[in-house]
Amino acid sequence: MLPLNDLTDIRESYRLHAAEMSTSPCYHAWASAVADDPEVLRVLSDLPTVKQQANLVFAAARWHGLDPGPYDELRAMLLGPEWPAVRETILARRTQTNEVARLAALTPALGMLGDGPLALVELGASAGLCLYPDRYDYVWDGAGELGGSGGPTLRVPVVGPVPVPGRHPHITARVGVDLNPLDVTAPDDMSWLLTLIWPGHDERHDRLAAAIEVTRAEPPQLIVGDMLDRLDSALEVAAASGGTPVVHHSAAVAYLDERDRVEIENRMRTLVAAGRCHWISLEGPRVIPSLAAAVPSPLPADHFCLAVDGRAVGWFQGHGAALGWTPAVRP
């Protein structure tokens, strides 16, 4: 564990988490309190850096029976005899949230690629819930709507001239790559996904539960492995379906180190230039800075840059609160 006077990095990270979690009063309060609690920070500092994130720690505590409530109860769990079990869950699991509201950004981006059939490859796919843009109806408040799928409706307020597609995409393959893919037919896996939803986000919880049912009707093909190592294999599977491969990822590259972020960007730009696939990226503005350069800056901490084939076209609030398009780069 770090000494009390050497907790600056993790303290600052929890202050950032608190800002990002402003829409969940419980998690905002917990993250703010952790940032000012040297004893809890010392315990969390003993975790690998990638395991220190607030959503993972808080979800693990809830997985072990903690209800949203006063910070003192969380503190007691993290400092008490239940900590070893909570720690084991933190080490074993990941924040693999499938926020299907992001399909409201992906679908207009797919509409920019033409009318032909598309074969989707998602990097960091978790359970693959974001491989079904054709199974939802959409309402882009202020811009238009797309109906007729017979599935759930995703609604998002928009800013700017979002290019509302005239029809749903024709999807020939749904391929996901993940280090630890979740099985949509496994109750334990889906219970963990639902636990990752922040307290107070009842609409997100209901949306995820509906998405699980959509995906169970036709589970995707999930490939186990590192996204860099398995990208070519996934593209081969997608191409064999007869559709044009489209690689997409959202809030996934953020979990790579700096070197691998650069490599995935270079790989994707090379693949796009060679005509092997299209590329849709939805990541925080600091994750792939070259993409975010064309989007109004600085973006809020919880807003992602949306880019198509290496060109920024807009931004999206990570949980679906808003979608914005940049007119200067609209095709």
Coordinates of C-alpha atoms in Angstrom, one line a residue:
M1 CA 0.0 0.0 0.0
L2 CA 1.1 3.6 -0.6
P3 CA 1.9 5.8 2.4
L4 CA -0.7 8.4 3.4
N5 CA 1.3 11.2 1.8
D6 CA 1.6 9.4 -1.6
L7 CA -2.1 9.0 -2.6
T8 CA -2.3 12.0 -5.0
D9 CA -3.0 10.1 -8.2
I10 CA -5.8 7.9 -6.9
R11 CA -7.3 10.8 -5.0
E12 CA -7.4 12.9 -8.1
S13 CA -8.9 9.9 -10.1
Y14 CA -11.8 9.7 -7.6
R15 CA -12.4 13.4 -7.9
L16 CA -12.7 12.9 -11.6
H17 CA -14.9 9.9 -11.1
A18 CA -17.1 12.0 -8.8
A19 CA -17.5 14.6 -11.6
E20 CA -18.3 12.0 -14.2
M21 CA -20.9 10.4 -11.8
S22 CA -22.8 13.6 -11.2
T23 CA -26.0 12.0 -12.7
S24 CA -26.0 9.4 -9.9
P25 CA -26.3 11.1 -6.5
C26 CA -25.2 7.9 -4.7
Y27 CA -22.1 7.3 -6.8
H28 CA -21.2 11.0 -6.8
A29 CA -21.3 11.1 -3.0
W30 CA -19.4 7.8 -2.7
A31 CA -16.6 8.9 -5.1
S32 CA -16.4 12.3 -3.5
A33 CA -16.1 10.8 0.0
V34 CA -13.5 8.2 -1.1
A35 CA -11.4 11.0 -2.5
D36 CA -11.2 12.6 0.9
D37 CA -10.8 9.3 2.9
P38 CA -7.0 8.4 3.2
E39 CA -7.7 5.0 4.8
V40 CA -10.0 3.8 2.0
L41 CA -7.6 5.3 -0.6
R42 CA -4.8 3.3 0.9
V43 CA -6.8 0.1 0.6
L44 CA -7.7 0.8 -3.0
S45 CA -4.1 1.8 -3.9
D46 CA -3.1 -1.8 -3.3
L47 CA -5.2 -2.8 -6.4
P48 CA -3.8 -2.8 -9.9
T49 CA -4.3 0.7 -11.4
V50 CA -6.8 -0.5 -13.9
K51 CA -8.9 -2.1 -11.1
Q52 CA -9.1 1.1 -9.0
Q53 CA -11.9 2.7 -11.0
A54 CA -14.9 3.7 -9.0
N55 CA -17.6 2.0 -11.1
L56 CA -15.8 -1.4 -10.7
V57 CA -15.2 -0.9 -7.0
F58 CA -18.7 0.2 -6.3
A59 CA -20.3 -2.5 -8.4
A60 CA -18.3 -5.2 -6.6
A61 CA -19.5 -3.8 -3.3
R62 CA -23.1 -4.0 -4.5
W63 CA -22.5 -7.5 -5.9
H64 CA -21.7 -8.5 -2.3
G65 CA -25.0 -7.1 -1.0
L66 CA -24.4 -3.4 -0.4
D67 CA -27.4 -1.3 -1.2
P68 CA -27.1 2.3 -2.4
G69 CA -27.1 4.5 0.6
P70 CA -24.8 6.3 3.1
Y71 CA -21.1 6.4 2.4
D72 CA -20.4 5.0 5.9
E73 CA -21.8 1.6 4.8
L74 CA -19.5 1.5 1.8
R75 CA -16.6 2.5 3.9
A76 CA -17.3 -0.2 6.4
M77 CA -17.3 -2.9 3.7
L78 CA -14.1 -1.7 2.1
L79 CA -12.3 -1.5 5.5
G80 CA -13.9 -4.5 7.2
P81 CA -13.9 -8.3 7.0
E82 CA -15.9 -8.3 3.7
W83 CA -13.1 -6.6 1.9
P84 CA -11.2 -9.8 0.8
A85 CA -14.3 -11.1 -1.0
V86 CA -15.0 -7.7 -2.6
R87 CA -11.4 -7.4 -3.7
E88 CA -11.5 -10.9 -5.3
T89 CA -14.6 -9.8 -7.3
I90 CA -12.8 -6.6 -8.4
L91 CA -9.8 -8.6 -9.6
A92 CA -11.9 -11.2 -11.4
R93 CA -14.4 -8.9 -13.1
R94 CA -14.4 -5.8 -15.4
T95 CA -16.5 -2.8 -16.1
Q96 CA -18.0 -4.3 -19.3
T97 CA -21.1 -2.1 -19.5
N98 CA -23.0 -2.5 -22.8
E99 CA -24.6 1.0 -23.2
V100 CA -27.0 0.3 -26.1
A101 CA -28.0 3.9 -26.2
R102 CA -24.7 4.3 -28.1
L103 CA -26.5 2.7 -31.1
A104 CA -28.2 6.0 -31.5
A105 CA -24.8 7.4 -32.5
L106 CA -23.6 4.3 -34.3
T107 CA -26.7 4.0 -36.6
P108 CA -26.4 7.5 -38.3
A109 CA -22.7 6.8 -38.7
L110 CA -23.5 3.5 -40.4
G111 CA -25.9 5.4 -42.6
M112 CA -22.9 7.4 -43.9
L113 CA -21.4 4.2 -45.4
G114 CA -23.9 3.6 -48.2
D115 CA -26.8 1.2 -48.8
G116 CA -24.9 -2.1 -49.0
P117 CA -24.9 -4.9 -46.5
L118 CA -22.6 -4.4 -43.5
A119 CA -20.7 -7.0 -41.4
L120 CA -20.1 -5.6 -37.9
V121 CA -17.0 -6.2 -35.8
E122 CA -17.0 -4.7 -32.3
L123 CA -13.8 -4.4 -30.3
G124 CA -14.3 -4.7 -26.6
A125 CA -17.7 -6.1 -27.2
S126 CA -18.5 -7.5 -23.7
A127 CA -21.8 -9.4 -24.4
G128 CA -22.2 -8.0 -27.9
L129 CA -25.3 -6.0 -27.2
C130 CA -24.2 -3.1 -29.4
L131 CA -24.0 -5.4 -32.5
Y132 CA -27.8 -5.0 -33.2
P133 CA -28.4 -1.5 -34.6
D134 CA -31.1 -3.0 -36.9
R135 CA -33.2 -4.3 -34.1
Y136 CA -34.1 -0.9 -32.6
D137 CA -36.2 2.0 -33.5
Y138 CA -34.8 5.5 -33.0
V139 CA -36.0 9.0 -32.1
W140 CA -33.5 11.7 -32.5
D141 CA -35.3 14.5 -30.8
G142 CA -35.0 17.6 -32.9
A143 CA -33.8 15.8 -36.0
G144 CA -36.1 12.9 -37.0
E145 CA -36.8 9.2 -36.3
L146 CA -36.5 5.8 -37.8
G147 CA -39.1 3.1 -37.1
G148 CA -40.3 -0.3 -38.3
S149 CA -37.9 -2.7 -36.6
G150 CA -40.4 -4.0 -34.1
G151 CA -37.8 -3.7 -31.4
P152 CA -37.3 -1.3 -28.4
T153 CA -37.1 2.5 -29.1
L154 CA -33.9 4.4 -28.3
R155 CA -34.5 8.2 -27.9
V156 CA -31.7 10.8 -27.7
P157 CA -31.8 14.6 -27.8
V158 CA -29.6 16.0 -30.6
V159 CA -27.6 19.1 -31.3
G160 CA -26.8 20.1 -34.9
P161 CA -27.8 18.4 -38.2
V162 CA -27.7 14.7 -37.4
P163 CA -28.0 12.8 -40.7
V164 CA -31.0 10.6 -39.9
P165 CA -30.8 7.4 -42.0
G166 CA -33.7 6.5 -44.2
R167 CA -33.6 2.8 -43.3
H168 CA -32.1 0.4 -40.9
P169 CA -28.8 -1.1 -41.9
H170 CA -28.6 -4.6 -43.4
I171 CA -26.4 -6.6 -41.1
T172 CA -24.8 -9.8 -42.4
A173 CA -22.5 -10.6 -39.4
R174 CA -22.2 -9.7 -35.7
V175 CA -18.7 -10.4 -34.5
G176 CA -17.3 -9.3 -31.1
V177 CA -13.8 -9.4 -29.7
D178 CA -13.3 -9.3 -25.9
L179 CA -10.7 -10.5 -23.4
N180 CA -13.5 -11.9 -21.3
P181 CA -16.8 -11.9 -23.3
L182 CA -20.0 -12.3 -21.4
D183 CA -22.6 -14.8 -22.3
V184 CA -26.0 -13.3 -22.9
T185 CA -27.6 -16.6 -22.0
A186 CA -25.8 -16.9 -18.6
P187 CA -27.8 -15.4 -15.7
D188 CA -24.7 -14.7 -13.7
D189 CA -23.0 -12.7 -16.5
M190 CA -26.2 -10.7 -17.1
S191 CA -26.7 -10.0 -13.4
W192 CA -23.2 -8.5 -13.3
L193 CA -24.0 -6.3 -16.3
L194 CA -27.1 -5.0 -14.6
T195 CA -25.1 -4.4 -11.4
L196 CA -22.8 -2.1 -13.4
I197 CA -25.7 0.3 -14.0
W198 CA -25.3 3.3 -11.6
P199 CA -27.9 3.8 -8.9
G200 CA -30.7 6.1 -10.0
H201 CA -30.3 5.3 -13.7
D202 CA -33.5 3.4 -13.9
E203 CA -34.0 4.1 -17.6
R204 CA -30.6 2.7 -18.4
H205 CA -31.4 -0.4 -16.3
D206 CA -34.6 -1.0 -18.2
R207 CA -32.9 -0.3 -21.5
L208 CA -30.2 -2.9 -20.7
A209 CA -32.7 -5.5 -19.7
A210 CA -34.5 -5.1 -23.0
A211 CA -31.3 -5.2 -24.9
I212 CA -30.4 -8.5 -23.2
E213 CA -33.7 -10.0 -24.5
V214 CA -33.0 -8.7 -28.1
T215 CA -29.6 -10.3 -28.1
R216 CA -30.7 -13.6 -26.6
A217 CA -32.9 -14.1 -29.7
E218 CA -29.8 -14.3 -31.9
P219 CA -26.6 -14.4 -29.9
P220 CA -23.5 -12.9 -31.6
Q221 CA -20.3 -14.6 -32.5
L222 CA -17.8 -13.6 -29.8
I223 CA -14.0 -14.2 -30.1
V224 CA -12.0 -14.4 -27.0
G225 CA -8.7 -12.4 -27.0
D226 CA -7.0 -9.1 -27.2
M227 CA -8.5 -6.7 -29.8
L228 CA -5.1 -6.1 -31.5
D229 CA -4.3 -9.8 -31.7
R230 CA -7.7 -11.0 -32.9
L231 CA -8.7 -8.1 -35.2
D232 CA -7.6 -9.8 -38.4
S233 CA -9.4 -13.0 -37.5
A234 CA -12.6 -11.1 -36.7
L235 CA -12.4 -9.3 -40.0
E236 CA -12.0 -12.6 -41.9
V237 CA -15.2 -13.9 -40.3
A238 CA -17.1 -10.7 -41.1
A239 CA -15.9 -10.5 -44.7
A240 CA -17.0 -14.1 -45.3
S241 CA -20.6 -13.1 -44.6
G242 CA -20.7 -11.1 -47.8
G243 CA -21.1 -7.7 -46.1
T244 CA -18.7 -4.8 -46.0
P245 CA -16.8 -5.1 -42.7
V246 CA -17.2 -2.3 -40.2
V247 CA -15.0 -2.2 -37.1
H248 CA -16.5 -0.2 -34.3
H249 CA -15.7 0.4 -30.6
S250 CA -17.1 2.6 -27.9
A251 CA -15.4 3.3 -24.5
A252 CA -13.1 0.3 -25.1
V253 CA -9.8 1.7 -26.4
A254 CA -9.7 3.8 -23.2
Y255 CA -8.7 0.6 -21.4
L256 CA -5.5 0.1 -23.5
D257 CA -2.2 1.7 -22.6
E258 CA -0.8 4.6 -24.6
R259 CA 1.3 2.4 -26.9
D260 CA -1.6 0.1 -27.8
R261 CA -3.9 3.1 -28.4
V262 CA -1.5 4.4 -30.9
E263 CA -1.2 0.9 -32.5
I264 CA -5.0 0.4 -32.8
E265 CA -5.3 3.9 -34.4
N266 CA -2.5 3.1 -36.9
R267 CA -3.9 -0.3 -37.7
M268 CA -7.4 1.0 -38.3
R269 CA -6.2 3.9 -40.5
T270 CA -4.1 1.4 -42.6
L271 CA -7.1 -1.0 -43.0
V272 CA -9.4 1.9 -44.0
A273 CA -6.9 3.2 -46.5
A274 CA -6.5 -0.3 -48.0
G275 CA -10.3 -0.6 -48.4
R276 CA -10.5 -3.6 -46.1
C277 CA -13.1 -2.1 -43.7
H278 CA -14.8 1.0 -42.4
W279 CA -14.0 2.2 -38.9
I280 CA -16.4 3.9 -36.4
S281 CA -14.8 5.1 -33.1
L282 CA -16.7 6.4 -30.1
E283 CA -14.1 7.2 -27.4
G284 CA -13.3 10.0 -24.9
P285 CA -11.5 13.0 -26.4
R286 CA -8.2 12.1 -24.7
V287 CA -8.2 8.5 -25.9
I288 CA -7.4 9.1 -29.6
P289 CA -6.6 12.8 -29.5
S290 CA -6.1 13.1 -33.3
L291 CA -9.8 12.2 -33.8
A292 CA -11.1 14.7 -31.3
A293 CA -9.2 17.6 -32.7
A294 CA -12.0 18.4 -35.2
V295 CA -14.7 18.4 -32.4
P296 CA -15.4 21.5 -30.3
S297 CA -12.9 21.3 -27.4
P298 CA -12.8 20.7 -24.6
L299 CA -15.5 18.2 -24.5
P300 CA -17.1 17.4 -21.1
A301 CA -15.5 14.5 -19.3
D302 CA -18.5 12.2 -20.0
H303 CA -18.7 13.0 -23.7
F304 CA -17.2 10.9 -26.5
C305 CA -15.8 11.9 -29.9
L306 CA -17.7 10.1 -32.7
A307 CA -15.5 9.5 -35.8
V308 CA -16.0 7.7 -39.1
D309 CA -13.0 6.3 -41.0
G310 CA -10.7 8.4 -39.0
R311 CA -12.6 11.7 -39.3
A312 CA -14.5 13.2 -36.4
V313 CA -18.2 13.9 -37.2
G314 CA -19.6 14.7 -33.8
W315 CA -19.9 13.8 -30.1
F316 CA -22.1 11.7 -27.8
Q317 CA -22.8 11.8 -24.1
G318 CA -21.6 8.4 -22.9
H319 CA -25.0 7.3 -21.5
G320 CA -27.2 8.7 -24.2
A321 CA -28.2 12.1 -22.8
A322 CA -27.2 13.9 -26.0
L323 CA -25.8 13.5 -29.6
G324 CA -24.2 16.3 -31.4
W325 CA -23.1 16.6 -35.1
T326 CA -20.4 18.9 -36.4
P327 CA -21.8 20.6 -39.5
A328 CA -18.3 21.4 -40.9
V329 CA -17.5 17.7 -41.2
R330 CA -20.9 16.4 -42.2
P331 CA -20.6 14.5 -45.5

